[in-house]
Coordinates of C-alpha atoms and ligand atoms in Angstrom, one line a residue:
M93 CA -18.4 -65.8 17.3
A94 CA -20.0 -62.4 17.2
A95 CA -20.5 -60.6 14.0
T96 CA -17.4 -58.5 13.0
V97 CA -16.2 -56.2 10.3
V98 CA -14.0 -58.1 7.9
T99 CA -11.4 -56.3 5.9
A100 CA -9.1 -57.5 3.1
R101 CA -5.9 -58.3 4.9
G102 CA -3.0 -59.8 3.0
K103 CA -0.5 -59.4 0.2
G104 CA -0.9 -59.4 -3.5
A105 CA -3.1 -62.2 -4.6
L106 CA -3.2 -63.9 -1.2
L107 CA -5.7 -62.7 1.4
L108 CA -6.0 -64.0 4.9
D109 CA -9.7 -63.7 5.4
S110 CA -12.8 -63.8 3.3
H111 CA -16.1 -62.0 3.5
P112 CA -19.2 -64.2 3.9
G113 CA -21.6 -61.6 2.5
G114 CA -19.4 -60.9 -0.5
C115 CA -18.9 -64.6 -1.2
R116 CA -22.7 -65.1 -1.0
R117 CA -23.3 -62.2 -3.5
T118 CA -20.9 -63.8 -6.0
V119 CA -22.9 -67.0 -5.9
E120 CA -26.1 -65.1 -6.4
E121 CA -24.5 -63.4 -9.4
A122 CA -23.5 -66.8 -10.9
A123 CA -27.1 -67.9 -10.3
A124 CA -28.5 -64.9 -12.1
E125 CA -26.7 -66.0 -15.3
T126 CA -29.2 -66.3 -18.2
W127 CA -30.3 -69.8 -18.8
D128 CA -31.1 -70.4 -22.5
G129 CA -30.7 -74.2 -22.6
P130 CA -33.4 -76.8 -22.6
T131 CA -35.8 -77.3 -19.8
P132 CA -35.1 -80.9 -18.6
G133 CA -38.1 -83.2 -18.1
R134 CA -36.7 -84.2 -14.7
A135 CA -33.9 -82.7 -12.6
P136 CA -30.5 -83.9 -14.0
R137 CA -28.6 -85.7 -11.2
V138 CA -25.1 -84.4 -11.0
L139 CA -21.9 -85.0 -8.9
I140 CA -19.6 -82.0 -9.0
I141 CA -16.0 -82.6 -7.7
G142 CA -14.4 -79.2 -6.9
C143 CA -17.7 -77.4 -6.4
S144 CA -16.6 -74.5 -4.1
A145 CA -14.5 -72.2 -6.3
G146 CA -13.8 -71.1 -9.9
Y147 CA -15.4 -73.1 -12.6
G148 CA -16.8 -75.8 -10.3
S149 CA -18.6 -73.3 -8.1
A150 CA -20.0 -71.6 -11.3
L151 CA -21.2 -74.9 -12.6
T152 CA -22.9 -75.7 -9.4
A153 CA -24.7 -72.3 -8.9
A154 CA -25.6 -71.9 -12.6
G155 CA -26.7 -75.5 -12.8
I156 CA -29.0 -75.2 -9.8
A157 CA -30.5 -71.9 -10.9
G158 CA -30.7 -72.7 -14.7
P159 CA -31.6 -76.3 -15.6
G160 CA -32.3 -77.1 -11.9
V161 CA -29.7 -79.8 -11.3
T162 CA -29.9 -81.9 -8.2
G163 CA -27.2 -84.0 -6.5
M164 CA -24.0 -83.5 -4.6
G165 CA -20.9 -81.3 -4.6
L166 CA -17.5 -82.1 -3.1
A167 CA -14.8 -79.6 -2.2
L168 CA -11.9 -79.2 0.3
E169 CA -12.4 -76.1 2.4
R170 CA -11.2 -74.8 5.7
P171 CA -13.4 -73.7 8.6
G172 CA -12.8 -70.5 10.4
N173 CA -10.8 -70.2 13.7
A174 CA -10.0 -67.6 16.3
R175 CA -7.5 -65.9 14.0
R176 CA -9.0 -66.2 10.5
T177 CA -12.4 -66.4 8.9
A178 CA -13.3 -69.6 7.0
S179 CA -11.9 -70.0 3.4
P180 CA -14.0 -68.3 0.8
G181 CA -15.2 -71.6 -0.7
W182 CA -16.7 -72.5 2.7
Y183 CA -18.9 -69.4 2.5
R184 CA -19.7 -70.0 -1.2
V185 CA -20.8 -73.6 -0.4
A186 CA -23.1 -72.3 2.4
A187 CA -24.6 -69.7 0.0
T188 CA -25.0 -72.4 -2.8
A189 CA -26.8 -74.7 -0.4
D190 CA -29.2 -71.8 0.5
L191 CA -29.7 -71.2 -3.3
A192 CA -30.7 -74.9 -3.7
R193 CA -33.1 -74.7 -0.8
E194 CA -34.7 -71.5 -2.2
R195 CA -35.1 -73.2 -5.6
G196 CA -36.5 -76.3 -4.0
T197 CA -33.8 -78.6 -5.4
A198 CA -32.1 -81.2 -3.3
F199 CA -28.3 -80.6 -3.2
E200 CA -25.8 -81.8 -0.6
F201 CA -22.2 -80.7 0.0
V202 CA -19.3 -82.7 1.3
N203 CA -16.1 -81.3 2.7
G204 CA -13.4 -83.8 2.0
D205 CA -10.4 -84.9 0.0
C206 CA -11.3 -86.1 -3.5
F207 CA -8.1 -88.1 -3.8
S208 CA -9.0 -90.3 -0.8
A209 CA -10.6 -93.7 -1.4
G210 CA -12.7 -93.2 1.8
T211 CA -14.1 -89.9 0.5
K212 CA -15.0 -91.6 -2.8
A213 CA -16.8 -94.4 -1.1
A214 CA -18.7 -92.1 1.3
V215 CA -19.8 -89.7 -1.4
L216 CA -20.8 -92.4 -3.9
D217 CA -22.7 -94.4 -1.2
R218 CA -24.6 -91.3 -0.2
F219 CA -25.3 -90.4 -3.8
A220 CA -26.8 -93.9 -4.4
E221 CA -28.9 -93.7 -1.3
R222 CA -30.4 -90.3 -1.9
F223 CA -30.3 -89.7 -5.7
G224 CA -30.0 -93.2 -7.3
Q225 CA -27.8 -92.7 -10.3
I226 CA -25.5 -90.0 -11.7
D227 CA -26.4 -88.4 -15.0
H228 CA -23.4 -86.1 -15.1
L229 CA -20.1 -86.2 -13.2
V230 CA -18.1 -83.0 -13.4
Y231 CA -14.4 -83.0 -12.4
S232 CA -13.2 -79.5 -11.8
V233 CA -10.4 -79.9 -9.3
A234 CA -7.3 -77.7 -9.1
A235 CA -5.1 -79.0 -6.2
P236 CA -1.6 -78.2 -5.0
R237 CA -1.0 -81.8 -3.8
R238 CA -2.3 -85.3 -3.6
T239 CA -1.8 -88.0 -0.9
D240 CA -2.1 -91.4 -2.5
H241 CA -3.7 -94.5 -0.9
D242 CA -0.3 -95.7 0.4
G243 CA 0.4 -92.4 2.1
A244 CA 2.8 -91.0 -0.6
T245 CA 2.3 -87.3 -1.2
F246 CA 2.8 -85.6 -4.6
A247 CA 3.1 -81.9 -5.1
S248 CA 2.2 -80.2 -8.4
V249 CA 4.6 -77.6 -9.6
I250 CA 4.3 -74.8 -12.2
K251 CA 7.4 -75.0 -14.3
P252 CA 8.5 -75.1 -17.9
R253 CA 9.7 -78.3 -19.4
G254 CA 13.0 -78.5 -21.2
E255 CA 14.4 -75.0 -20.8
A256 CA 14.1 -72.1 -18.4
H257 CA 11.4 -69.5 -19.1
G258 CA 11.2 -65.8 -18.3
T259 CA 7.9 -64.2 -17.6
Y260 CA 6.4 -61.3 -15.6
L261 CA 4.6 -61.0 -12.3
M262 CA 2.5 -58.0 -11.4
D263 CA 3.9 -56.3 -8.3
F264 CA 1.1 -54.7 -6.4
D265 CA 3.2 -53.6 -3.6
A266 CA 4.7 -50.9 -5.8
E267 CA 2.9 -47.6 -6.0
R268 CA 2.0 -48.4 -9.6
P269 CA 1.4 -52.0 -10.7
A270 CA 4.9 -52.7 -11.9
L271 CA 6.0 -55.7 -13.8
R272 CA 8.7 -57.9 -12.3
R273 CA 10.6 -60.4 -14.5
V274 CA 11.1 -63.9 -13.1
E275 CA 13.1 -66.7 -14.5
I276 CA 11.8 -70.2 -13.9
A277 CA 14.1 -73.2 -14.2
P278 CA 12.8 -76.2 -16.0
A279 CA 11.1 -79.1 -14.1
T280 CA 12.8 -82.3 -13.3
G281 CA 11.2 -85.6 -14.6
D282 CA 10.0 -86.3 -11.0
E283 CA 8.3 -82.9 -10.9
I284 CA 6.5 -83.5 -14.2
A285 CA 5.4 -87.0 -13.0
A286 CA 4.2 -85.5 -9.6
T287 CA 2.2 -82.7 -11.3
T288 CA 0.6 -85.3 -13.6
K289 CA -0.3 -87.4 -10.6
V290 CA -2.1 -84.5 -9.0
M291 CA -3.6 -82.7 -12.0
G292 CA -3.8 -85.4 -14.7
G293 CA -6.6 -87.8 -15.4
E294 CA -5.9 -90.6 -12.9
D295 CA -8.2 -89.4 -10.1
W296 CA -11.0 -88.5 -12.6
A297 CA -10.8 -92.0 -13.9
L298 CA -10.9 -93.5 -10.4
W299 CA -14.1 -91.6 -9.6
V300 CA -15.7 -92.7 -12.9
A301 CA -14.6 -96.4 -12.5
E302 CA -15.8 -96.5 -8.9
A303 CA -19.2 -95.0 -9.9
A304 CA -19.4 -97.5 -12.8
S305 CA -18.5 -100.5 -10.6
R306 CA -21.4 -99.6 -8.2
G307 CA -23.8 -99.4 -11.1
L308 CA -24.2 -95.7 -10.4
L309 CA -23.8 -94.4 -13.9
A310 CA -27.2 -93.8 -15.5
E311 CA -28.0 -94.8 -19.1
G312 CA -26.3 -92.3 -21.4
A313 CA -24.4 -90.7 -18.5
S314 CA -21.7 -88.1 -19.3
T315 CA -18.6 -87.0 -17.4
V316 CA -16.7 -83.8 -18.1
A317 CA -13.3 -82.6 -16.9
L318 CA -12.0 -79.1 -17.4
S319 CA -8.9 -78.2 -19.3
Y320 CA -7.1 -75.1 -20.5
L321 CA -5.2 -74.4 -23.7
G322 CA -4.2 -70.8 -23.5
S323 CA -2.1 -68.4 -25.4
E324 CA 1.3 -68.7 -27.0
L325 CA 2.3 -66.0 -24.5
T326 CA 1.7 -68.4 -21.6
A327 CA 2.5 -71.7 -23.4
P328 CA 6.0 -72.2 -22.1
I329 CA 4.8 -72.0 -18.5
Y330 CA 1.3 -73.5 -19.0
R331 CA 0.5 -75.8 -21.9
H332 CA 4.1 -76.7 -22.7
G333 CA 5.0 -76.8 -19.0
T334 CA 4.4 -79.3 -16.2
I335 CA 0.7 -78.5 -16.0
G336 CA 0.4 -79.0 -19.7
A337 CA 1.8 -82.5 -19.3
A338 CA -0.9 -83.1 -16.7
K339 CA -3.6 -81.7 -19.0
D340 CA -2.4 -83.9 -21.9
D341 CA -2.8 -86.9 -19.6
L342 CA -6.3 -85.7 -18.5
E343 CA -7.4 -85.2 -22.0
A344 CA -6.1 -88.7 -23.1
T345 CA -8.1 -90.1 -20.2
A346 CA -11.4 -89.0 -21.7
A347 CA -11.2 -91.4 -24.7
R348 CA -10.2 -94.3 -22.4
L349 CA -13.2 -93.6 -20.1
T350 CA -15.6 -93.5 -23.0
A351 CA -14.3 -96.8 -24.2
S352 CA -14.3 -98.5 -20.8
A353 CA -16.4 -97.3 -17.8
L354 CA -18.9 -95.5 -19.9
A355 CA -19.3 -98.0 -22.7
G356 CA -21.7 -100.2 -20.8
V357 CA -24.2 -97.3 -20.3
G358 CA -23.7 -95.7 -23.8
G359 CA -22.2 -92.7 -22.1
R360 CA -19.3 -90.4 -22.9
A361 CA -16.4 -88.6 -21.3
V362 CA -15.8 -85.1 -22.5
V363 CA -13.0 -82.6 -22.1
S364 CA -14.1 -79.0 -21.9
V365 CA -11.6 -76.4 -22.7
N366 CA -12.5 -73.2 -20.9
G367 CA -11.2 -69.7 -21.2
A368 CA -8.8 -67.8 -18.9
A369 CA -10.4 -66.7 -15.6
V370 CA -9.0 -65.2 -12.4
T371 CA -9.3 -68.0 -9.8
Q372 CA -7.3 -69.1 -6.9
A373 CA -5.6 -71.7 -9.0
S374 CA -4.8 -69.4 -12.0
T375 CA -3.4 -66.6 -9.9
A376 CA -0.6 -69.0 -8.7
I377 CA 0.7 -69.3 -12.3
P378 CA 3.4 -66.8 -13.2
G379 CA 2.5 -64.7 -16.2
I380 CA -1.2 -65.6 -16.1
G381 CA -2.1 -62.5 -14.1
L382 CA -0.6 -60.3 -16.7
Y383 CA -2.1 -62.2 -19.6
V384 CA -5.6 -62.3 -18.2
S385 CA -5.5 -58.6 -17.3
L386 CA -4.5 -57.7 -20.9
L387 CA -7.1 -60.1 -22.3
R388 CA -9.7 -58.3 -20.3
G389 CA -8.4 -55.0 -21.7
V390 CA -8.8 -56.3 -25.2
L391 CA -12.2 -58.0 -24.8
G392 CA -13.9 -55.8 -22.2
E393 CA -17.4 -57.2 -21.5
G394 CA -16.8 -59.7 -24.3
M395 CA -14.8 -61.7 -21.8
Q396 CA -17.0 -64.6 -20.7
S397 CA -17.4 -65.2 -16.9
P398 CA -17.1 -68.7 -15.5
A399 CA -20.9 -68.5 -14.9
R400 CA -21.6 -67.7 -18.6
Q401 CA -19.3 -70.6 -19.6
A402 CA -21.0 -72.9 -17.1
S403 CA -24.4 -72.1 -18.5
R404 CA -23.2 -72.9 -22.0
M405 CA -21.6 -76.2 -20.8
W406 CA -24.9 -77.3 -19.2
A407 CA -26.8 -76.4 -22.3
H408 CA -24.4 -78.6 -24.3
L409 CA -24.4 -81.5 -21.8
L410 CA -28.2 -81.5 -21.6
G411 CA -28.7 -81.7 -25.3
G412 CA -29.4 -78.0 -26.0
A413 CA -27.2 -75.6 -27.9
E414 CA -24.2 -77.7 -29.0
L415 CA -20.7 -76.3 -28.5
A416 CA -18.1 -76.6 -31.2
T417 CA -15.8 -79.5 -30.9
D418 CA -12.1 -79.3 -32.0
E419 CA -10.1 -81.9 -33.9
L420 CA -9.3 -83.6 -30.6
G421 CA -13.0 -83.9 -29.7
R422 CA -12.8 -81.3 -26.9
I423 CA -15.6 -78.9 -26.5
R424 CA -14.4 -75.3 -26.8
V425 CA -15.9 -72.9 -24.3
D426 CA -12.8 -70.7 -24.9
D427 CA -14.0 -69.6 -28.4
W428 CA -14.1 -66.0 -27.3
E429 CA -10.5 -66.1 -26.1
F430 CA -9.5 -67.1 -29.6
A431 CA -11.9 -65.0 -31.7
P432 CA -10.2 -63.4 -34.7
G433 CA -7.7 -60.7 -33.7
V434 CA -7.9 -61.2 -30.0
Q435 CA -4.6 -63.0 -29.5
D436 CA -2.8 -60.5 -31.8
A437 CA -4.2 -57.6 -29.8
V438 CA -3.2 -59.2 -26.5
R439 CA 0.4 -59.8 -27.8
A440 CA 0.6 -56.2 -28.8
A441 CA -0.6 -55.1 -25.3
W442 CA 1.9 -57.6 -23.7
D443 CA 4.8 -56.1 -25.7
G444 CA 3.7 -52.6 -24.7
A445 CA 3.4 -53.5 -21.0
V446 CA 6.8 -55.1 -21.0
T447 CA 8.4 -52.1 -22.7
A448 CA 6.7 -49.7 -20.2
G449 CA 7.6 -52.0 -17.3
E450 CA 4.0 -51.7 -16.0
V451 CA 0.5 -52.8 -16.5
P452 CA -2.1 -50.3 -17.8
A453 CA -3.8 -48.9 -14.7
A454 CA -7.4 -49.9 -15.8
E455 CA -6.3 -53.5 -16.4
A456 CA -4.4 -53.7 -13.2
A457 CA -7.3 -52.3 -11.2
W458 CA -9.6 -54.9 -12.8
F459 CA -7.3 -57.7 -12.0
L460 CA -6.9 -56.7 -8.3
D461 CA -10.7 -56.4 -8.1
Q462 CA -11.1 -59.9 -9.4
V463 CA -8.6 -61.2 -6.9
H464 CA -10.5 -59.5 -4.1
R465 CA -13.8 -60.9 -5.4
L466 CA -12.4 -64.4 -5.0
Y467 CA -12.4 -63.7 -1.2
G468 CA -15.8 -61.9 -1.3
F469 CA -14.3 -58.3 -1.4
A470 CA -14.9 -55.6 -4.0
V471 CA -18.4 -57.1 -4.7
D472 CA -21.1 -54.7 -5.7
G473 CA -24.0 -54.3 -3.2
V474 CA -22.0 -55.3 -0.1
D475 CA -21.5 -52.8 2.7
Y476 CA -18.0 -53.7 4.0
A477 CA -18.4 -51.3 7.0
L478 CA -21.0 -53.4 8.5
P479 CA -20.3 -56.3 10.8
V480 CA -21.0 -59.7 9.4
E481 CA -21.4 -63.2 11.0
T482 CA -18.3 -65.2 10.1
D483 CA -19.2 -68.3 12.0
V484 CA -21.2 -70.1 9.3
A485 CA -22.0 -73.8 9.5
W486 CA -21.2 -76.2 6.7
P487 CA -24.7 -77.0 5.2
E488 CA -26.4 -80.1 6.6
A489 CA -27.4 -82.9 4.3
Ligands
LIG555 N1 -8.8 -70.6 -14.0 C1 -8.6 -70.8 -15.3 O1 -8.2 -69.8 -16.0 C2 -9.0 -72.1 -16.0 C3 -9.3 -72.0 -17.4 C4 -9.6 -73.2 -18.0 C5 -9.8 -74.4 -17.3 N2 -9.5 -74.4 -15.9 C6 -9.6 -75.7 -15.2 O2 -10.8 -75.7 -14.3 C7 -10.5 -76.6 -13.3 C8 -10.8 -75.9 -11.9 O3 -9.9 -74.8 -11.8 P1 -10.3 -73.4 -11.1 O4 -9.4 -72.4 -11.8 O5 -11.7 -73.3 -11.2 O6 -9.7 -73.7 -9.6 P2 -10.1 -73.1 -8.2 O7 -8.9 -73.0 -7.4 O8 -11.0 -71.9 -8.3 O9 -11.1 -74.3 -7.6 C9 -10.5 -75.6 -7.3 C10 -11.6 -76.4 -6.7 O10 -11.0 -77.7 -6.4 C11 -11.3 -78.1 -5.0 N3 -10.2 -78.9 -4.5 C12 -8.9 -78.7 -4.4 N4 -8.3 -79.7 -3.8 C13 -9.2 -80.6 -3.5 C14 -9.2 -81.9 -2.9 N5 -8.1 -82.4 -2.5 N6 -10.4 -82.5 -2.7 C15 -11.6 -82.0 -3.1 N7 -11.7 -80.8 -3.7 C16 -10.5 -80.1 -3.9 C17 -11.4 -76.7 -4.3 O11 -12.1 -76.9 -3.1 C18 -12.1 -75.9 -5.4 O12 -13.5 -76.2 -5.3 C19 -9.1 -77.1 -13.4 O13 -9.1 -78.3 -14.1 C20 -8.5 -76.0 -14.3 O14 -7.4 -76.4 -15.0 C21 -9.2 -73.2 -15.3

């Protein structure tokens, strides 16, 4: 395909195309994150499940550029076709592979379904062949559905549990970013179970057990899965909702893994509670867009990017600056979101926005920019008037 000018077509938080050059720049930005952790004696060998977007992409880029991790990343991305460019994660993976090459670190990427037994076997076989053992297994998947080994498919839903919940969407089709109230009916028991099947700890545990059974976990290995706690403002839809049930399950899985699969190698399973970020997964959750916009309004530059948080996580996992652990043993990378006064200020801003029926212009503009950045648009240093090659190959092993 010849190079072409790519523009941001689409509606609200969903764009049809992505810009390869902009996606590349966002990876470079993550790689430029300051590394103030320890310098490892040898490259840590890592497997990152969900490496192409959001926190997983940040962990991959910041890990390659900072401590110089080596290993493999798995993601599920879509190639381009005659009507649309590839998905943004496809381009980020290509850029991250180039970053690894430039840094002289071996890193391979697989495009596949993490829930499939075949993908697990293929990835772990390849890891054993090329890298030997795993020092750190990162699980950073956010998926809408999961097909199980028997062909049954489960869809994750974002709903409250128990009673209906009213929250606000930002309506970017309006001339000014208006708020639209939505009422969301409570989930059924089946929906809660299906969401837990997709976003709970079962698949994480399968990966770790499969790696352990192949003798792939190195002495002292760690595995980390990401979680979110969030504000009282979003609790009815998030932490007390279907996704919260899945996160409870994921978090309970950590202790079981430390006591089982990791016990033999003296390793540990860790839950990392990260802060609110604009990602493809989070923009699908009603109320999160408003919350995260107002949080940014309160914190300004004090809001930590996924790359900053990723760098802090690596420093912790590699035995450098220790992160604080809460009463449930989770590492808290969301400390800035809960710094004194922050939540009170966000609540006041939320009440103000609801009363006014609109989001303050600066916060709304920031949010829209963040959404565009997910697709490689609104990125500094990219000339969007220039044609760009959209036919980018998945990196070779
Ligand atoms: N975004 C937030 O505000 C936030 C905050 C704290 C914690 N987290 C957690 O971080 C984790 C990642 O979320 P995110 O927001 O970065 O999501 P994201 O949508 O940005 O990225 C999801 C990743 O999962 C991969 N993926 C999805 N389905 C897959 C499949 N079937 N097989 C292989 N890979 C698949 C995607 O390719 C992508 O790399 C989740 O556990 C989420 O709960 C998110």
